[in-house]
């Protein structure tokens, strides 16, 4: 049997109390009538119990029974020499006693046994004349690496007279029972159970069961009972993360071990509402602020238990943020000097020390739990400056807290009395579980509301956070809080977590509270407040002013009335509060462990694990395949049980099933140890099973030498040196101004043109000497060489001017305050991007405003709105001059189809506004032609860059430089064929927010549910886009908004996708794995690894209607075909195609598999037996033509093939495959990459000869002729999929990176 159970809930069990010698002295003093001097004693460690408690060697000893039923061998935690008695008196007192033999064993490294006694008795160890109630408290230990372990301590009293011995009956004194001078004395003892997991309530229940037996047991049985108790706990594993809780019987109580919700969540086994019983919500927010600002915080209470419980609650409220500083929730009397530490800490001490701490230590935040107050230590001249939590987040938190039902007695008021304690405990536990979930939601919502917009100012590519711009977006009243919190280690760790892309609790909450429009807007650049947001802001301000006036009219009202005013729209939440609070209710399941036998000897422990395996096997057999998450937990637990019995093959088999079912809880390091412990015979036996062989090879693969990534988060700083093109690109991307590489290159050209003009630097006239030693003329420098021509640079001052102008424009746009009379004329998602100076026009005097849809005049004086033109209605732009004697004023004339021309006297702004309007007009034209709304966003970026270039460079050629950014104005004459325009419905961009487009390698459409629930995003149809580097982007196919920006599955190219029912999406990767995404949780925790090369195709075999009958066939590039059972993920069949080195696709037709192997198509039976081969010879050379893809047309019993290196489609009769029945030549097509059937059409995607490479051909299957030729993308079409026979979706290569949506006729 393995020595120690991995993840057992017990690390060590320690008994603490006064030494036998001291207790003897107390008894002797009591006989003399003097007990006062012995009332306070020093606690010591009396015994230590560390796993393992049984072993094979013990089972072979003749004295095993005696070792467990009588005095067990003493396991010493000190070396023998440390036990030498200090005086000869103590030695002579035990002269007749033979010290039992000791043995050495290891104590966990993070346990300090020298300091533990004073933590078990943080007050004093006092001898009492009457017994006291048992008292529990809780400990947290932190090692130098930040790893925490947790302790639960019970103090109980036992009588110490009547001649009782104190260590296995070996110290007997002749104490007279009837001595009237000696009253009954009681000594306190402590049992401390230490665990790697914070199971406070569970271990408290266990200790409660122990103390029932400890108070009345004889001294000779004391250590034996503690040892048996510890041995039982050493058998109990911590439940894996998920919904499965473990239950075991400690007699008389059934103890429940709750599991974590998720591997990223902490264990919660305490009452999270305790702080709400001690503090008001405002006080809780103040404490959280102190923690976030990393202050020196001290909790004080008369109850030692509350110190740890309250501190732990606040630590959990911060999740997923983590407190990384000193954390000692209980300080004993001898540890009070810890409070002198100069760095941040969170500690706790008894309230009796309040005056001492308050007067002697400077700069402490003192939190009195008993009184529910926060004070500052008096030694400091000034109180610490602790700002308040941001107002809107605080209001939202307070409203949620006030809705909590935190009094359990109210829950019981309508119920009858419980006659069964188990039922009572069960009801209380369920109530507490629900309440804890609500509190975790509320606290997480608070953290998200405080920090969620920080992600908008992160540059993920360069790991840069623009703190200055983030602060500018905060409300003025909230900035003191953010200025301080941005400097903390907590916030730095938070940014690192965001940059890592991990989907933690914060990320999941963000997804829930952001609407799809909000998520899409987050990817837009530049961003401006919409009309809807502007209207909400006005409504908020009017309510706030109303409250201020109300408070001013009633001077007796406290200022807090401003915070107590209840208004739902003051919430920071974009959607209704109850919607974001809604969570998918996961039913909690329990598994009861077998009963413990007594005494625990080797044979009984083996039998206990056997019983566990049998119970788990029954649970596995009784669990349906639809409950794969529950099955994974059973496999995990049974694998541990097999491991403890040293049945490594069985354990490895269960871990293999776990690896396929739920990778999130797969114990990788443990499995490596299991493989290392296997004998050669066991390894050979495992190698004969393909699944185990593959798992072993994966586990033994050497970790790739990954260059250590820079985890440092940099703060954006303006450059201090001259920049070449690449450095300039990096700086612009870091700043967050724009990410697109092509746009940045155009900006680089624009900024260098003006400066070269200003500097009058003519590089053509420079001599060769000047080439070798470039001279800095001014702020822009040109370097010239004979090899490279000239190389431009931008100086830091130019960059600074441009950056400052851009940010000032952003700030001005944020401060635009349109009247409600104007807002009501605009769409709710419109934003004002630019305002002109006040100008005279033929529509009146006012400012010209630019949105993404139109130009309008904001009339001065009486607020008014006059529409100038929508961009799609513009016919002509003309620069004119208006005569205003004796001057001619530059003006802009805009002609539209709907009204008289607009003339605005823009003076010096005319040329810039002409550029801006032309670019927006061209962008709108392109967007309409290509059905791509992103063109509008790109045009907006261009015009704002133009504005910044002209604004920062007052130069005669500034307009010419800005014209370099007019991309769409140069592209507006691009013609879109009529057929393409009529068929194309819309375009979407999976690469939105990226620095450059990514190829769309595979597409999958999954239909929505028939019954759609309100606000249920999972009910909508979805489009899955597989990109490079293991990224999957998810769109809502009802609105075409991005639903999830990135689901990471590996790091390699994704080749194919397959939808299995509504619950799973299978994805084949270039890294030889098949990843399975749960469509409800949007997580990938299942992975199939039996292929050895690229997974290139998958097909679903759903012969029956039952889920259990479904199978998936997958193929890999090396010719391997595997059949998977969908329900169990077990391999049904596995075969290798002979002489195959390029298997690229697989289809299922008429119970036969069709495989594309490059130069041939193979029809094979499901067991791999070859039936037919299809090949096409190219005349006159006679060489084979390579197939790229194929389709099986069952209605006509035909086969359709496409050539990889030429635009030819062949139609074959399935009865005669010797030669194609018909060939169809695709005009201007050089290769075909994909095909799909839709109704009576074949849609073919490929690469064309034209500049626009991506082409789609639509073939009529009745006539077998090309019906349509669609100009789809600027890069080749790589993927096609169909949406319910209504639409076809095409994905393009990396030069384009977009998905086009086509109408099927």
Short mmCIF file of N, CA and C in Angstrom, two decimals, residues 57 81 138 177-178 220 227 270 491 513 574 612 797 832 870 956 1177 1288 1302:
data_model
loop_
_atom_site.label_atom_id
_atom_site.label_comp_id
_atom_site.label_asym_id
_atom_site.label_seq_id
_atom_site.Cartn_x
_atom_site.Cartn_y
_atom_site.Cartn_z
N UNK A 57 4.84 -3.51 6.81
CA UNK A 57 5.74 -4.03 7.82
C UNK A 57 5.01 -4.22 9.14
N UNK A 81 18.12 13.50 22.24
CA UNK A 81 18.93 14.31 23.15
C UNK A 81 18.16 15.53 23.64
N UNK A 138 -9.28 28.81 15.16
CA UNK A 138 -8.77 28.40 13.86
C UNK A 138 -7.46 29.12 13.57
N UNK A 177 -7.34 10.69 48.37
CA UNK A 177 -8.60 11.09 47.75
C UNK A 177 -9.41 11.97 48.67
N UNK A 178 -9.33 11.72 49.95
CA UNK A 178 -10.21 12.44 50.87
C UNK A 178 -9.55 13.65 51.49
N UNK A 220 -4.72 6.19 29.98
CA UNK A 220 -3.99 5.22 29.17
C UNK A 220 -4.56 5.12 27.76
N UNK A 227 -4.79 8.99 18.17
CA UNK A 227 -4.11 8.36 17.04
C UNK A 227 -5.11 7.70 16.09
N UNK A 270 -16.99 27.77 5.60
CA UNK A 270 -17.28 28.63 6.75
C UNK A 270 -18.47 29.49 6.39
N UNK A 491 -3.10 44.93 -7.19
CA UNK A 491 -3.54 45.37 -8.51
C UNK A 491 -2.56 44.90 -9.58
N UNK A 513 -22.08 40.25 -17.11
CA UNK A 513 -22.67 41.57 -16.91
C UNK A 513 -22.51 42.47 -18.13
N UNK A 574 -24.92 47.52 -16.52
CA UNK A 574 -25.52 47.90 -17.79
C UNK A 574 -26.87 47.22 -17.97
N UNK A 612 -14.36 1.29 -0.71
CA UNK A 612 -14.47 2.56 -1.45
C UNK A 612 -14.51 2.31 -2.95
N UNK A 797 9.68 64.32 -29.38
CA UNK A 797 8.83 65.50 -29.24
C UNK A 797 7.64 65.43 -30.18
N UNK A 832 -20.50 61.09 -30.93
CA UNK A 832 -19.91 62.28 -31.53
C UNK A 832 -18.39 62.14 -31.47
N UNK A 870 -26.56 62.55 -44.11
CA UNK A 870 -26.06 61.21 -43.81
C UNK A 870 -25.01 60.89 -44.86
N UNK A 956 2.40 74.04 -43.45
CA UNK A 956 1.68 74.18 -44.73
C UNK A 956 1.33 72.85 -45.37
N UNK A 1177 -6.21 10.42 -63.43
CA UNK A 1177 -4.96 10.61 -64.14
C UNK A 1177 -5.04 11.87 -64.98
N UNK A 1288 -24.91 30.75 -46.25
CA UNK A 1288 -23.61 30.11 -46.32
C UNK A 1288 -22.59 31.10 -45.77
N UNK A 1302 -23.55 34.80 -46.77
CA UNK A 1302 -24.17 34.85 -48.09
C UNK A 1302 -25.59 34.30 -48.03
#
